[in-house]
PDB file of C-alpha atoms in Angstrom:
ATOM      1  CA  MET A 214       0.000   0.000   0.000  1.00  0.00           C
ATOM      2  CA  THR A 215       2.868   2.385   0.758  1.00  0.00           C
ATOM      3  CA  ILE A 216       4.240   1.903  -2.745  1.00  0.00           C
ATOM      4  CA  LEU A 217       0.847   2.707  -4.236  1.00  0.00           C
ATOM      5  CA  ARG A 218       0.476   5.829  -2.108  1.00  0.00           C
ATOM      6  CA  VAL A 219       3.607   7.467  -3.399  1.00  0.00           C
ATOM      7  CA  LEU A 220       3.658   6.832  -7.140  1.00  0.00           C
ATOM      8  CA  GLY A 221       1.766  10.026  -7.880  1.00  0.00           C
ATOM      9  CA  LEU A 222       4.184  12.145  -5.866  1.00  0.00           C
ATOM     10  CA  LEU A 223       7.385  11.136  -7.604  1.00  0.00           C
ATOM     11  CA  LEU A 224       6.740  13.546 -10.495  1.00  0.00           C
ATOM     12  CA  LEU A 225       6.441  16.476  -8.090  1.00  0.00           C
ATOM     13  CA  LEU A 226       9.712  16.298  -6.195  1.00  0.00           C
ATOM     14  CA  ILE A 227      11.134  19.675  -7.200  1.00  0.00           C
ATOM     15  CA  PRO A 228      12.487  22.481  -5.045  1.00  0.00           C
ATOM     16  CA  VAL A 229      10.178  25.448  -4.524  1.00  0.00           C
ATOM     17  CA  ASP A 230      10.661  28.949  -3.177  1.00  0.00           C
ATOM     18  CA  THR A 231       7.971  31.598  -2.871  1.00  0.00           C
ATOM     19  CA  GLY A 232       9.775  34.199  -0.825  1.00  0.00           C
ATOM     20  CA  GLU A 233       7.912  32.843   2.189  1.00  0.00           C
ATOM     21  CA  ASN A 234      10.304  30.009   2.955  1.00  0.00           C
ATOM     22  CA  ARG A 235      11.792  30.485   6.382  1.00  0.00           C
ATOM     23  CA  PRO A 236      13.453  28.360   9.032  1.00  0.00           C
ATOM     24  CA  HIS A 237      11.750  27.140  12.154  1.00  0.00           C
ATOM     25  CA  GLU A 238      13.389  29.935  14.135  1.00  0.00           C
ATOM     26  CA  ASP A 239      12.326  33.266  12.748  1.00  0.00           C
ATOM     27  CA  TYR A 240      15.636  35.001  11.970  1.00  0.00           C
ATOM     28  CA  ALA A 241      15.068  37.808   9.471  1.00  0.00           C
ATOM     29  CA  PRO A 242      18.734  38.020   8.323  1.00  0.00           C
ATOM     30  CA  LEU A 243      18.788  34.270   7.706  1.00  0.00           C
ATOM     31  CA  ARG A 244      15.542  34.473   5.717  1.00  0.00           C
ATOM     32  CA  ASP A 245      17.038  37.226   3.589  1.00  0.00           C
ATOM     33  CA  LEU A 246      20.175  35.167   2.903  1.00  0.00           C
ATOM     34  CA  VAL A 247      18.146  32.080   1.998  1.00  0.00           C
ATOM     35  CA  SER A 248      15.932  34.115  -0.347  1.00  0.00           C
ATOM     36  CA  MET A 249      18.969  35.710  -2.028  1.00  0.00           C
ATOM     37  CA  GLY A 250      20.547  32.294  -2.306  1.00  0.00           C
ATOM     38  CA  PHE A 251      17.539  30.774  -4.057  1.00  0.00           C
ATOM     39  CA  THR A 252      17.468  33.694  -6.472  1.00  0.00           C
ATOM     40  CA  SER A 253      21.159  33.156  -7.231  1.00  0.00           C
ATOM     41  CA  ILE A 254      20.662  29.421  -7.794  1.00  0.00           C
ATOM     42  CA  TYR A 255      17.725  29.884 -10.156  1.00  0.00           C
ATOM     43  CA  ASN A 256      19.714  32.499 -12.090  1.00  0.00           C
ATOM     44  CA  PHE A 257      22.661  30.048 -12.273  1.00  0.00           C
ATOM     45  CA  ASN A 258      24.872  32.456 -10.337  1.00  0.00           C
ATOM     46  CA  PHE A 259      26.615  29.650  -8.485  1.00  0.00           C
ATOM     47  CA  THR A 260      29.540  31.811  -7.340  1.00  0.00           C
ATOM     48  CA  ARG A 261      27.187  33.987  -5.308  1.00  0.00           C
ATOM     49  CA  ALA A 262      25.119  30.984  -4.228  1.00  0.00           C
ATOM     50  CA  ASP A 263      28.281  29.319  -2.916  1.00  0.00           C
ATOM     51  CA  SER A 264      29.279  32.362  -0.862  1.00  0.00           C
ATOM     52  CA  ILE A 265      25.792  32.446   0.652  1.00  0.00           C
ATOM     53  CA  GLN A 266      26.031  28.744   1.526  1.00  0.00           C
ATOM     54  CA  LYS A 267      29.297  29.376   3.372  1.00  0.00           C
ATOM     55  CA  ALA A 268      27.824  32.380   5.195  1.00  0.00           C
ATOM     56  CA  LEU A 269      24.776  30.384   6.294  1.00  0.00           C
ATOM     57  CA  THR A 270      26.737  27.462   7.732  1.00  0.00           C
ATOM     58  CA  LYS A 271      29.194  29.841   9.431  1.00  0.00           C
ATOM     59  CA  ASN A 272      26.665  32.192  11.024  1.00  0.00           C
ATOM     60  CA  TYR A 273      23.589  29.986  11.484  1.00  0.00           C
ATOM     61  CA  SER A 274      25.035  26.530  12.056  1.00  0.00           C
ATOM     62  CA  SER A 275      22.278  25.581  14.519  1.00  0.00           C
ATOM     63  CA  ASN A 276      19.439  26.360  12.108  1.00  0.00           C
ATOM     64  CA  PRO A 277      18.133  23.639   9.755  1.00  0.00           C
ATOM     65  CA  TRP A 278      17.643  26.059   6.869  1.00  0.00           C
ATOM     66  CA  ALA A 279      21.373  26.725   6.697  1.00  0.00           C
ATOM     67  CA  TYR A 280      21.572  23.120   5.480  1.00  0.00           C
ATOM     68  CA  LEU A 281      18.269  22.831   3.605  1.00  0.00           C
ATOM     69  CA  TYR A 282      19.506  25.673   1.441  1.00  0.00           C
ATOM     70  CA  GLY A 283      22.708  23.695   0.884  1.00  0.00           C
ATOM     71  CA  VAL A 284      20.669  20.660  -0.138  1.00  0.00           C
ATOM     72  CA  ASN A 285      19.035  22.723  -2.884  1.00  0.00           C
ATOM     73  CA  TYR A 286      22.319  24.348  -3.934  1.00  0.00           C
ATOM     74  CA  TYR A 287      24.271  21.111  -4.248  1.00  0.00           C
ATOM     75  CA  TRP A 288      21.365  19.417  -6.012  1.00  0.00           C
ATOM     76  CA  TRP A 289      21.586  21.999  -8.790  1.00  0.00           C
ATOM     77  CA  LEU A 290      25.346  21.505  -8.982  1.00  0.00           C
ATOM     78  CA  LEU A 291      24.787  17.749  -9.273  1.00  0.00           C
ATOM     79  CA  LEU A 292      22.552  18.403 -12.265  1.00  0.00           C
ATOM     80  CA  SER A 293      24.790  20.955 -13.980  1.00  0.00           C
ATOM     81  CA  GLU A 294      28.427  20.156 -13.116  1.00  0.00           C
ATOM     82  CA  LYS A 295      30.832  17.293 -13.825  1.00  0.00           C
ATOM     83  CA  GLU A 296      32.273  16.697 -10.325  1.00  0.00           C
ATOM     84  CA  THR A 297      29.240  14.683  -9.249  1.00  0.00           C
ATOM     85  CA  THR A 298      31.006  12.651  -6.541  1.00  0.00           C
ATOM     86  CA  LYS A 299      32.247  15.770  -4.773  1.00  0.00           C
ATOM     87  CA  PHE A 300      28.882  17.517  -4.898  1.00  0.00           C
ATOM     88  CA  LYS A 301      26.965  14.393  -3.943  1.00  0.00           C
ATOM     89  CA  ASP A 302      29.076  14.085  -0.779  1.00  0.00           C
ATOM     90  CA  LEU A 303      28.347  17.722   0.072  1.00  0.00           C
ATOM     91  CA  PHE A 304      24.657  17.193  -0.708  1.00  0.00           C
ATOM     92  CA  TYR A 305      24.458  14.241   1.679  1.00  0.00           C
ATOM     93  CA  ALA A 306      26.360  16.159   4.370  1.00  0.00           C
ATOM     94  CA  CYS A 307      23.796  18.974   4.220  1.00  0.00           C
ATOM     95  CA  LEU A 308      20.917  16.491   4.104  1.00  0.00           C
ATOM     96  CA  ASP A 309      22.178  14.713   7.214  1.00  0.00           C
ATOM     97  CA  SER A 310      22.775  17.995   9.068  1.00  0.00           C
ATOM     98  CA  ALA A 311      19.301  19.285   8.178  1.00  0.00           C
ATOM     99  CA  SER A 312      17.736  16.026   9.398  1.00  0.00           C
ATOM    100  CA  GLN A 313      19.636  16.248  12.663  1.00  0.00           C
ATOM    101  CA  LYS A 314      18.700  19.884  13.313  1.00  0.00           C
ATOM    102  CA  LEU A 315      15.038  19.324  12.449  1.00  0.00           C
ATOM    103  CA  SER A 316      14.829  16.295  14.728  1.00  0.00           C
ATOM    104  CA  LEU A 317      15.409  18.583  17.720  1.00  0.00           C
ATOM    105  CA  TYR A 318      12.018  20.189  17.052  1.00  0.00           C
ATOM    106  CA  ARG A 319      10.055  17.139  15.959  1.00  0.00           C
ATOM    107  CA  LYS A 320       8.806  15.887  19.335  1.00  0.00           C
ATOM    108  CA  LYS A 321       7.431  19.328  20.170  1.00  0.00           C
ATOM    109  CA  MET A 322       5.771  19.883  16.792  1.00  0.00           C
ATOM    110  CA  ARG A 323       2.311  21.449  16.962  1.00  0.00           C
ATOM    111  CA  GLN A 324      -0.431  21.163  14.352  1.00  0.00           C
ATOM    112  CA  ASP A 325       0.104  24.819  13.476  1.00  0.00           C
ATOM    113  CA  ASP A 326       3.899  24.607  13.367  1.00  0.00           C
ATOM    114  CA  PHE A 327       3.876  25.435   9.673  1.00  0.00           C
ATOM    115  CA  ASP A 328       7.559  26.336   9.374  1.00  0.00           C
ATOM    116  CA  LEU A 329       8.500  22.890  10.592  1.00  0.00           C
ATOM    117  CA  ILE A 330       5.896  21.108   8.469  1.00  0.00           C
ATOM    118  CA  TYR A 331       7.131  22.920   5.371  1.00  0.00           C
ATOM    119  CA  SER A 332      10.733  22.093   6.256  1.00  0.00           C
ATOM    120  CA  TYR A 333       9.904  18.389   6.469  1.00  0.00           C
ATOM    121  CA  ILE A 334       8.042  18.459   3.137  1.00  0.00           C
ATOM    122  CA  TYR A 335      11.169  19.968   1.631  1.00  0.00           C
ATOM    123  CA  LEU A 336      13.522  17.532   3.367  1.00  0.00           C
ATOM    124  CA  TYR A 337      11.693  14.350   2.413  1.00  0.00           C
ATOM    125  CA  ALA A 338      11.144  15.495  -1.170  1.00  0.00           C
ATOM    126  CA  PHE A 339      14.882  15.846  -1.609  1.00  0.00           C
ATOM    127  CA  LYS A 340      15.561  12.560   0.146  1.00  0.00           C
ATOM    128  CA  ALA A 341      13.288  10.855  -2.367  1.00  0.00           C
ATOM    129  CA  ARG A 342      14.939  12.660  -5.264  1.00  0.00           C
ATOM    130  CA  ILE A 343      18.459  11.585  -4.364  1.00  0.00           C
ATOM    131  CA  ASP A 344      17.233   8.038  -3.739  1.00  0.00           C
ATOM    132  CA  ILE A 345      15.792   7.941  -7.254  1.00  0.00           C
ATOM    133  CA  LEU A 346      19.032   9.336  -8.678  1.00  0.00           C
ATOM    134  CA  ASP A 347      20.986   6.622  -6.852  1.00  0.00           C
ATOM    135  CA  GLY A 348      18.575   3.897  -7.927  1.00  0.00           C
ATOM    136  CA  LYS A 349      17.419   3.250  -4.347  1.00  0.00           C
ATOM    137  CA  TYR A 350      13.766   2.962  -5.266  1.00  0.00           C
ATOM    138  CA  LEU A 351      12.528   1.337  -2.061  1.00  0.00           C
ATOM    139  CA  HIS A 352      14.091   4.142  -0.027  1.00  0.00           C
ATOM    140  CA  ALA A 353      12.547   6.649  -2.440  1.00  0.00           C
ATOM    141  CA  VAL A 354       9.112   5.168  -1.829  1.00  0.00           C
ATOM    142  CA  ILE A 355       9.557   5.414   1.943  1.00  0.00           C
ATOM    143  CA  HIS A 356      10.737   9.028   1.830  1.00  0.00           C
ATOM    144  CA  ALA A 357       8.058  10.050  -0.676  1.00  0.00           C
ATOM    145  CA  ASN A 358       5.462   8.523   1.635  1.00  0.00           C
ATOM    146  CA  ASP A 359       6.886  10.608   4.504  1.00  0.00           C
ATOM    147  CA  CYS A 360       6.617  13.671   2.273  1.00  0.00           C
ATOM    148  CA  ILE A 361       2.959  12.943   1.573  1.00  0.00           C
ATOM    149  CA  ASN A 362       2.287  12.592   5.300  1.00  0.00           C
ATOM    150  CA  TYR A 363       3.569  16.120   5.894  1.00  0.00           C
ATOM    151  CA  LEU A 364       1.750  17.434   2.826  1.00  0.00           C
ATOM    152  CA  GLU A 365      -1.462  16.148   4.370  1.00  0.00           C
ATOM    153  CA  LYS A 366      -0.700  18.170   7.517  1.00  0.00           C
ATOM    154  CA  SER A 367      -0.368  21.284   5.362  1.00  0.00           C
ATOM    155  CA  PHE A 368      -3.592  20.942   3.370  1.00  0.00           C
ATOM    156  CA  GLY A 369      -6.209  23.536   4.301  1.00  0.00           C
ATOM    157  CA  ASN A 370      -3.652  25.968   5.732  1.00  0.00           C
ATOM    158  CA  GLU A 371      -2.667  27.738   2.526  1.00  0.00           C
ATOM    159  CA  ASP A 372      -4.238  31.031   3.662  1.00  0.00           C
ATOM    160  CA  ARG A 373      -2.319  30.909   6.937  1.00  0.00           C
ATOM    161  CA  TYR A 374       1.037  29.960   5.416  1.00  0.00           C
ATOM    162  CA  PRO A 375       1.511  31.200   1.823  1.00  0.00           C
ATOM    163  CA  ALA A 376       4.303  28.763   0.914  1.00  0.00           C
ATOM    164  CA  PHE A 377       1.756  25.948   1.148  1.00  0.00           C
ATOM    165  CA  ASN A 378       0.062  27.385  -1.945  1.00  0.00           C
ATOM    166  CA  VAL A 379       3.065  26.152  -3.921  1.00  0.00           C
ATOM    167  CA  THR A 380       3.322  22.691  -2.392  1.00  0.00           C
ATOM    168  CA  SER A 381      -0.451  22.152  -2.420  1.00  0.00           C
ATOM    169  CA  GLY A 382      -0.689  23.557  -5.939  1.00  0.00           C
ATOM    170  CA  LEU A 383       2.045  21.320  -7.338  1.00  0.00           C
ATOM    171  CA  TYR A 384       0.650  18.253  -5.628  1.00  0.00           C
ATOM    172  CA  THR A 385      -3.027  18.886  -6.425  1.00  0.00           C
ATOM    173  CA  TYR A 386      -2.355  19.797 -10.050  1.00  0.00           C
ATOM    174  CA  GLY A 387       0.101  16.946 -10.550  1.00  0.00           C
ATOM    175  CA  ILE A 388      -2.177  14.272  -9.147  1.00  0.00           C
ATOM    176  CA  GLY A 389      -5.111  15.655 -11.133  1.00  0.00           C
ATOM    177  CA  TYR A 390      -3.024  15.643 -14.295  1.00  0.00           C
ATOM    178  CA  SER A 391      -1.848  12.085 -13.674  1.00  0.00           C
ATOM    179  CA  ALA A 392      -5.402  10.879 -13.099  1.00  0.00           C
ATOM    180  CA  LYS A 393      -6.576  12.491 -16.346  1.00  0.00           C
ATOM    181  CA  ASN A 394      -3.691  11.528 -18.608  1.00  0.00           C
ATOM    182  CA  ASN A 395      -2.435   8.258 -17.154  1.00  0.00           C
ATOM    183  CA  PRO A 396      -5.400   5.932 -16.577  1.00  0.00           C
ATOM    184  CA  TRP A 397      -3.026   3.085 -15.738  1.00  0.00           C
ATOM    185  CA  LEU A 398      -2.129   4.983 -12.531  1.00  0.00           C
ATOM    186  CA  PHE A 399      -5.723   4.881 -11.289  1.00  0.00           C
ATOM    187  CA  PRO A 400      -5.183   2.003  -8.805  1.00  0.00           C
ATOM    188  CA  ALA A 401      -2.203   3.810  -7.295  1.00  0.00           C
ATOM    189  CA  LEU A 402      -4.021   7.128  -7.039  1.00  0.00           C
ATOM    190  CA  LEU A 403      -6.712   5.562  -4.892  1.00  0.00           C
ATOM    191  CA  PHE A 404      -4.194   5.598  -2.029  1.00  0.00           C
ATOM    192  CA  VAL A 405      -3.059   9.228  -2.219  1.00  0.00           C
ATOM    193  CA  PRO A 406      -4.948  12.452  -1.437  1.00  0.00           C
ATOM    194  CA  LYS A 407      -7.117  13.402  -4.396  1.00  0.00           C
ATOM    195  CA  GLY A 408      -5.964  15.937  -6.953  1.00  0.00           C
ATOM    196  CA  ASP A 409      -7.715  18.471  -9.147  1.00  0.00           C
ATOM    197  CA  MET A 410      -6.005  20.426 -11.900  1.00  0.00           C
ATOM    198  CA  GLU A 411      -8.217  23.515 -11.563  1.00  0.00           C
ATOM    199  CA  ILE A 412      -7.800  23.718  -7.799  1.00  0.00           C
ATOM    200  CA  GLY A 413      -4.078  23.200  -8.232  1.00  0.00           C
ATOM    201  CA  LYS A 414      -3.941  26.114 -10.687  1.00  0.00           C
ATOM    202  CA  LYS A 415      -5.719  28.359  -8.200  1.00  0.00           C
ATOM    203  CA  PHE A 416      -3.189  27.527  -5.485  1.00  0.00           C
ATOM    204  CA  LEU A 417      -0.331  28.322  -7.853  1.00  0.00           C
ATOM    205  CA  GLU A 418      -1.975  31.568  -8.966  1.00  0.00           C
ATOM    206  CA  ASN A 419      -2.289  32.565  -5.304  1.00  0.00           C
ATOM    207  CA  ALA A 420       1.389  31.801  -4.784  1.00  0.00           C
ATOM    208  CA  SER A 421       2.419  34.017  -7.697  1.00  0.00           C
ATOM    209  CA  ARG A 422       0.684  37.111  -6.325  1.00  0.00           C
TER     210      ARG A 422
END
């Protein structure tokens, strides 16, 4: 059943940033650095993105987003550079550090702890992505299932936490699209939260405003 639950999610495991991403602890300077870093990554300005990564781990080493940013940064380098072994090691180092830092908050997580919920959506999406890249498909299924569990915690809170408009929009649109265009996935989609392309579009439109 777990395998069936996650098939629809595997197409949606992409990094997102809406300007609302922020770490569990609300540090404005850190948020600004993370936002500038994402902008640099998406503009392929890796020199600037690298300097921001170093500044984050130096000045905010106790905060999970210093490492979640690094996960995104090194993922893009894995996709665009030749030194894949080097960058994969750095990717895993950031992934492990982010997991460790987030675990300190997990036991005290509240239903409205949206920063932490978003962080775990982000973390498990990337864990599934690297598993797929490494051919570890069983691990990918497990981590994608974890991602869905946190997505379910976020549903219905898009007005309270704007970044959820992106994650809900991508998921809802993607599952709706899969149901419409891939009938062979129908048995699998019975075990995941339902999707709807039009509702997904509305979430994404809200996120773009």
